[in-house]
Coordinates of C-alpha atoms in Angstrom, one line a residue:
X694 CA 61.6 -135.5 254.5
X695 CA 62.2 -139.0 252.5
X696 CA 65.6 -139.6 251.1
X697 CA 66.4 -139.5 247.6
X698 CA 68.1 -141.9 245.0
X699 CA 68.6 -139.2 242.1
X700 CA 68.9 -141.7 238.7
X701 CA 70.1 -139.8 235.6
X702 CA 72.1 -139.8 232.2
X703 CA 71.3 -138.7 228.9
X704 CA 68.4 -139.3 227.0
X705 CA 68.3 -143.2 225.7
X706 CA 71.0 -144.0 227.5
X707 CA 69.1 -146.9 229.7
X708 CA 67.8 -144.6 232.3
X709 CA 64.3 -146.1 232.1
X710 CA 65.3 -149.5 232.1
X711 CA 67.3 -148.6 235.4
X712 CA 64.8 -147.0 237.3
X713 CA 62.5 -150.5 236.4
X714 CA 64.9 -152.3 237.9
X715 CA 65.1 -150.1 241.2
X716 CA 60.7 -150.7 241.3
X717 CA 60.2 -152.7 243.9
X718 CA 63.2 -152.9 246.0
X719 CA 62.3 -153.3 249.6
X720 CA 64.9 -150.3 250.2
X721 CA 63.2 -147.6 248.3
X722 CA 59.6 -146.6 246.4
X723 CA 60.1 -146.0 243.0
X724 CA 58.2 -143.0 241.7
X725 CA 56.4 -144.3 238.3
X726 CA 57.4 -142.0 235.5
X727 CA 60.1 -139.2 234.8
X728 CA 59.7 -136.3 236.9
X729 CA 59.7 -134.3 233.7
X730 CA 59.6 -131.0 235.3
X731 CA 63.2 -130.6 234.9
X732 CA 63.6 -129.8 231.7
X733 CA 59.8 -128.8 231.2
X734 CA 59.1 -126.8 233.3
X735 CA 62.7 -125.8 234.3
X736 CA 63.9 -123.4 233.0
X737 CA 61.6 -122.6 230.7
X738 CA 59.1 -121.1 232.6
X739 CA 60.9 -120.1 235.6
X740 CA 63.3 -117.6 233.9
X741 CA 61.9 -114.2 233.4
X742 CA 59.0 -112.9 234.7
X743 CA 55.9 -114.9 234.6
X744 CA 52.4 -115.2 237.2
X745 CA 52.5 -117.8 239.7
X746 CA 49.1 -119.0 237.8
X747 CA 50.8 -119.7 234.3
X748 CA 53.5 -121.5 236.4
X749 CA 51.3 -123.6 238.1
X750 CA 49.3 -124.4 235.2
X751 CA 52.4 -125.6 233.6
X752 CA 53.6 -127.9 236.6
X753 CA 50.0 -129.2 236.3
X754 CA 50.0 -130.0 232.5
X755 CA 53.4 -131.8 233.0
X756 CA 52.7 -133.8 235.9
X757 CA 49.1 -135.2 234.4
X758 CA 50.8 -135.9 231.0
X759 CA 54.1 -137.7 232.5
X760 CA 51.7 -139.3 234.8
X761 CA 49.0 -140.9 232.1
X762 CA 50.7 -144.2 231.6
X763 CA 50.5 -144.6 235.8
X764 CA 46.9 -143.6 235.9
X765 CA 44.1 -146.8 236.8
X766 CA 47.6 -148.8 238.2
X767 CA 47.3 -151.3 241.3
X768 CA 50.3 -150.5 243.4
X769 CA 50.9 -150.7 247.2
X770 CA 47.3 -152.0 247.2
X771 CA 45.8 -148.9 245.7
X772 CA 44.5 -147.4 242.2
X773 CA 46.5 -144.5 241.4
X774 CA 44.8 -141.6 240.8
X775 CA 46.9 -139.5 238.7
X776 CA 44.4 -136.1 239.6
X777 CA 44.1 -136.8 243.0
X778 CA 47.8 -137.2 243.1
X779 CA 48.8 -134.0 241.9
X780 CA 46.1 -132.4 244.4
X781 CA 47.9 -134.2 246.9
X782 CA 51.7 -132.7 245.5
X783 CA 50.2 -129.2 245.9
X784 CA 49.1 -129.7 249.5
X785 CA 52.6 -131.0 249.8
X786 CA 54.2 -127.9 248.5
X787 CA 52.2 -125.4 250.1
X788 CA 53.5 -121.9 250.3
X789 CA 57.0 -123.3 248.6
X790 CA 59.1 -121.2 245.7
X791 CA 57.6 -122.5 241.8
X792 CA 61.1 -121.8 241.0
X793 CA 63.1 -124.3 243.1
X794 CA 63.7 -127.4 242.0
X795 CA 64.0 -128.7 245.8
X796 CA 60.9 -127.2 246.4
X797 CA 59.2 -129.1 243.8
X798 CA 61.1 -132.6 244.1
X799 CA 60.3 -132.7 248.3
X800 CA 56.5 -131.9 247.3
X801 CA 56.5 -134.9 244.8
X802 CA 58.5 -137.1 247.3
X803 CA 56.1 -136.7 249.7
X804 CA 53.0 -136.7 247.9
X805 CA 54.3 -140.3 246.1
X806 CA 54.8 -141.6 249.9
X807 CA 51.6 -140.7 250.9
X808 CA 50.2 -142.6 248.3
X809 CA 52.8 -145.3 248.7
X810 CA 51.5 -145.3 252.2
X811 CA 54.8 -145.0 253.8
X812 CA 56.5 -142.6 256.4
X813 CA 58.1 -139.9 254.9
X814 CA 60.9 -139.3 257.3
X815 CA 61.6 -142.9 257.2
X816 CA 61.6 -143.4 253.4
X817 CA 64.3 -143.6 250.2
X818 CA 62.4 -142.4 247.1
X819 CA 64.1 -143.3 244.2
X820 CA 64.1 -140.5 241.1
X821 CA 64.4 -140.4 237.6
X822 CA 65.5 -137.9 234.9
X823 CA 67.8 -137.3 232.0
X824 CA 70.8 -135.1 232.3
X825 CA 70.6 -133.6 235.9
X826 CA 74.4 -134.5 237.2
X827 CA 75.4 -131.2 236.2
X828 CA 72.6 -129.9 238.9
X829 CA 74.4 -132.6 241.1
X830 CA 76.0 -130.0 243.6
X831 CA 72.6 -127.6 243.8
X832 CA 71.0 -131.1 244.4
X833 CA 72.9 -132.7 247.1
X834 CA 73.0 -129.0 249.0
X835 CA 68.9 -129.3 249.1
X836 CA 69.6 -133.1 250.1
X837 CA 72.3 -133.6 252.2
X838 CA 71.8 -137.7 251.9
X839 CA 71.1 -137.4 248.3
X840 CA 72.8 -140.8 246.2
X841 CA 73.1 -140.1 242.1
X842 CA 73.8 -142.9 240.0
X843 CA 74.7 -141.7 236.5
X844 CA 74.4 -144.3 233.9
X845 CA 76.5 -143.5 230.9
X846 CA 76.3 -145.2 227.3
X847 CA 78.9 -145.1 224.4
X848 CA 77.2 -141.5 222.4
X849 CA 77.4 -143.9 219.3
X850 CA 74.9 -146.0 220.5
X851 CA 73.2 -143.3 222.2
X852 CA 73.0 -141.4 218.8
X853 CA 71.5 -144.6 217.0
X854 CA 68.8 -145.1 219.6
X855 CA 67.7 -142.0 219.1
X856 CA 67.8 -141.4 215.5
X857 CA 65.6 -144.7 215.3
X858 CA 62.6 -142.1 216.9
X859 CA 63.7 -139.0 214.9
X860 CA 60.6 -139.9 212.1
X861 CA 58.4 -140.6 214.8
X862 CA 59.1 -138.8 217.6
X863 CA 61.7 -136.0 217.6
X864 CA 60.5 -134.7 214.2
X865 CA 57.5 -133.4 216.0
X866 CA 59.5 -131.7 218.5
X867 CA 61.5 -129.9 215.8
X868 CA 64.0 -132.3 215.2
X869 CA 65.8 -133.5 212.5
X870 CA 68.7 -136.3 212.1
X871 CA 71.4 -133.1 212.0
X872 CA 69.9 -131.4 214.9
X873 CA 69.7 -134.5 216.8
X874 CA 73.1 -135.2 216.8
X875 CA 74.5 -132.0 217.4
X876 CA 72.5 -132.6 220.9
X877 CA 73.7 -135.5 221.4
X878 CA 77.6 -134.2 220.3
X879 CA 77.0 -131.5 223.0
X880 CA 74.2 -132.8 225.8
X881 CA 76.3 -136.5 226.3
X882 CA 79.7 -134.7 226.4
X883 CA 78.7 -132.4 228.8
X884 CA 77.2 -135.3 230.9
X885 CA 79.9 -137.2 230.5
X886 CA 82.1 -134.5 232.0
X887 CA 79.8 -133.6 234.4
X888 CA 79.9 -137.7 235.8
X889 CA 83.8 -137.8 235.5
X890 CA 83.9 -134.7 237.9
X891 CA 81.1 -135.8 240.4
X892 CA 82.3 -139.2 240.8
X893 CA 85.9 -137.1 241.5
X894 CA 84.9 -135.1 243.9
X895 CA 82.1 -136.9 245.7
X896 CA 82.2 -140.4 245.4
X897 CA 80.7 -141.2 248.9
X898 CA 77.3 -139.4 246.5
X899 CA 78.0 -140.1 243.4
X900 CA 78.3 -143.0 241.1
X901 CA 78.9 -143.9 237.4
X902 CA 77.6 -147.3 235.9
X903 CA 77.9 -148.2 231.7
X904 CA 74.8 -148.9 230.5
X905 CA 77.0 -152.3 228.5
X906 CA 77.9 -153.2 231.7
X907 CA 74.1 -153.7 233.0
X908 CA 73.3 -154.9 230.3
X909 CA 75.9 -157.4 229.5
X910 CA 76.0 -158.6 233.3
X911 CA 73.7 -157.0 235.1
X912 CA 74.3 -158.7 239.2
X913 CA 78.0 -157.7 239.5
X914 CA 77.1 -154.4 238.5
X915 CA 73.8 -154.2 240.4
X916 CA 75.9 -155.5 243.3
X917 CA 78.2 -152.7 243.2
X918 CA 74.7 -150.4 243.2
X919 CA 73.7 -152.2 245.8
X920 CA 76.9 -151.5 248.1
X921 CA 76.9 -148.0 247.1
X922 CA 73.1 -147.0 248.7
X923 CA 74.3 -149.9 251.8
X924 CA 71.5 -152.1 250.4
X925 CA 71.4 -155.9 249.9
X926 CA 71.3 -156.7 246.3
X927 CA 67.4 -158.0 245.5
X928 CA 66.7 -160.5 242.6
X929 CA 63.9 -157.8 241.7
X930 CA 67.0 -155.7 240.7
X931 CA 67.2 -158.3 237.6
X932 CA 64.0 -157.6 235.7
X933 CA 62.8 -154.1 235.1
X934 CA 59.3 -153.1 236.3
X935 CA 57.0 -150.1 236.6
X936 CA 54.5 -150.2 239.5
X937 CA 55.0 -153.8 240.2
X938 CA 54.3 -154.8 236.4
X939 CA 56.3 -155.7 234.2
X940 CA 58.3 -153.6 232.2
X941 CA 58.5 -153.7 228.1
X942 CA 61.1 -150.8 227.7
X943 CA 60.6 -147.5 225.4
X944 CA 62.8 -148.5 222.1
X945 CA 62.4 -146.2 219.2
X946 CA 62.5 -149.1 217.5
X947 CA 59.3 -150.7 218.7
X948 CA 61.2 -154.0 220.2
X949 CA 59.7 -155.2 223.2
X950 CA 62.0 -156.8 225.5
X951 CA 61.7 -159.1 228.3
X952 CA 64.1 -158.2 230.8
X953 CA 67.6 -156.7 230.5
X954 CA 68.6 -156.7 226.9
X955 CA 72.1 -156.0 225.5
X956 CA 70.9 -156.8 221.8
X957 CA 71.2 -153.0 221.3
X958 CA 75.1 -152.9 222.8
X959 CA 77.7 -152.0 220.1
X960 CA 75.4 -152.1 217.7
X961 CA 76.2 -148.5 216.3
X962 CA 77.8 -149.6 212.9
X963 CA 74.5 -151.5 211.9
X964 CA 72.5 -148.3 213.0
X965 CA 74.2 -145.2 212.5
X966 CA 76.3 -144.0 209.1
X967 CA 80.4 -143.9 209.0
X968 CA 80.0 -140.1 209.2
X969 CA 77.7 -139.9 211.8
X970 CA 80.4 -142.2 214.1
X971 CA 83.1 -140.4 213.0
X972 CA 81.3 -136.9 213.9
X973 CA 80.7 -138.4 217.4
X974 CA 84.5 -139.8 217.9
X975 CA 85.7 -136.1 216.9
X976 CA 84.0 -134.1 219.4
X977 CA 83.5 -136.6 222.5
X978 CA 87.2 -138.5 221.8
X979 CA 88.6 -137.4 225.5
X980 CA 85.2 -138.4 227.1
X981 CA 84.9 -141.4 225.1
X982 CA 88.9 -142.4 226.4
X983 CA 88.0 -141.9 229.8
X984 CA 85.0 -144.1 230.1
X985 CA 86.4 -147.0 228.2
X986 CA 84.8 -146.6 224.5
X987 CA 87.3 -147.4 221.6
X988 CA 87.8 -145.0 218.9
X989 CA 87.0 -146.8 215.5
X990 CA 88.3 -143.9 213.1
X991 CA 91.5 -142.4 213.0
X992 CA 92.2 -138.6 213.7
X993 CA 92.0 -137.2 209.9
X994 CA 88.8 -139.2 209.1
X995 CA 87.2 -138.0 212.2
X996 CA 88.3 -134.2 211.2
X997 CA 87.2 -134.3 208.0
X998 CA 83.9 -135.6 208.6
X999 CA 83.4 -133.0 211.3
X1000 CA 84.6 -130.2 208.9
X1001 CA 81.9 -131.4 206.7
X1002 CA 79.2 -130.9 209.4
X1003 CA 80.6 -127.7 211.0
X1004 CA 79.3 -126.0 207.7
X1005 CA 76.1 -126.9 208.7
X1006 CA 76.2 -126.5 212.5
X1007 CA 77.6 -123.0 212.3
X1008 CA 75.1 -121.9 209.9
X1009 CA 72.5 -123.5 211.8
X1010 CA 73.6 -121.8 215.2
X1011 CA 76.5 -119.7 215.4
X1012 CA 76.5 -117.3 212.0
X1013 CA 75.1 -113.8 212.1
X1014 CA 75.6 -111.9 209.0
X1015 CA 77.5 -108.8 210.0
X1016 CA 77.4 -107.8 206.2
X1017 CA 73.7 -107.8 205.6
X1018 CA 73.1 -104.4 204.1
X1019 CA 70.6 -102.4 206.8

């Protein structure tokens, strides 16, 4: 079984420009794409009681659309094939439960070293996807050697990253600006919390890095990475890449960048309203505090904006009208 490098944090917090920058480490293979499956396929389709076919269907779709981008790619010598790579996962997973995620995860670890042509039992595969450090404990029991490295980002700029993509993107998942950010309010708190505990109570497994830190001087930071897997720091580590190739990023915004780009740090006031900030400060102030992000607003501002959207974020989620005449 290959060892794993688990890399999460909330959605456009950075996580994709730090698994580029963990491609092509002589330490690790980096597998190509989000693993996806955890939050669409779990747990969607594994609570209740569905057939096995529906749930491998499903497992199928998700691999072969997370897995387009990789599809035709030279790497470790080869063209991937992204169909004969998921025939591949399902030999790897055999007779194994559809509704474990260490199930799934060891099949796709294996199946991405066979095509890496590497050893298995002799090989770190490094992971991506977003908000998994609360799974951290049911992880690291499937994986004894497990390493997570949760990179966290100040929710402000978090928010504004992806509000750029609600028009285009989130819209069409059902998304508006308002439901956006009540995720974000609830999803990067909880991961926030989740990261203060694991680092707490297993920090021989578990690490936090700021995204502003990366970004803003990435080798003492990647240095510290590097110490924490016992690997030597790589000058790879300081240009993100996918498959050997370089990386562009995924900005809502459409930028394409380089390399390591901080032009997006503390850059919330430019991108985000006053109310919006102040919303944010309210309800993630103690998480905020503890991971080093000043509070702009003081206490009454931030209340009174977030009385203001309670009206809407109760009705939206929480009211049940107990009067309605039956």
């Amino acid at each position: 079984m290959p060892n794993y490098v688990f890399l999460t944090g909330h959605r456009k917090s950075g996580t994709t420009m730090l698994r580029g920058l963990f491609d092509g480490h002589a330490e690790a293979t980096t597998y190509p794409s989000d693993i996806s499956l955890l939050y669409a396929y779990f747990p969607a389709f594994t609570i209740g009681e569905r057939p096995e076919r529906e749930l491998r269907e499903r497992i199928t779709l998700v691999l072969q659309k997370s897995l387009a981008a990789a599809h035709g790619v030279e790497h470790a010598g080869k063209t991937f094939d992204a169909d004969g790579f998921i025939k591949d996962f399902w030999s790897q997973f055999g007779c194994g439960d559809l509704r474990s995620r260490a199930d799934i995860i060891a099949a796709l670890g294996r199946a991405w070293c066979r095509f890496s042509g590497l050893d298995p039992d002799k090989t770190t595969v490094v992971l991506k996807e977003t908000s998994q450090s609360i799974f951290f404990d049911e992880l690291k029991t499937a994986f004894p050697k497990l390493k997570m490295i949760h990179l966290l980002r100040d929710p402000r700029d978090n928010y504004a990253a992806l509000k750029a993509g609600v028009t285009r993107y989130y819209s069409k998942l059902g998304e508006n600006e308002l439901e956006t950010l009540a995720s974000l309010i609830n999803r990067a708190r909880m991961d926030m919390i989740s990261a203060r505990q694991n680092a707490q109570i297993s920090p021989e497994h578990f690490m936090t890095v700021r995204f502003e830190d990366i970004v803003s001087d990435p080798k003492p930071t990647l240095l510290r990475v590097c110490e924490f897997l016992g690997w030597r720091f790589s000058g790879s580590m300081l240009a993100p890449t996918v498959m050997g190739n370089a990386d562009a990023g995924n900005s809502h915004d459409g930028k394409r960048f380089s390399g390591i780009s901080a032009a997006n740090a503390g850059a919330w006031r430019e991108r985000i309203s006053e109310e919006e900030a102040k919303i944010i400060e309210y309800w993630c102030q103690r998480e905020m505090q503890d991971w080093n992000y000043p509070l702009a607003f003081d206490a009454t501002a931030r209340q009174q904006a977030f009385a203001k959207f309670y009206e809407w974020y109760n009705s939206r989620y929480f009211f049940a009208d107990s009067f309605a005449r039956k």
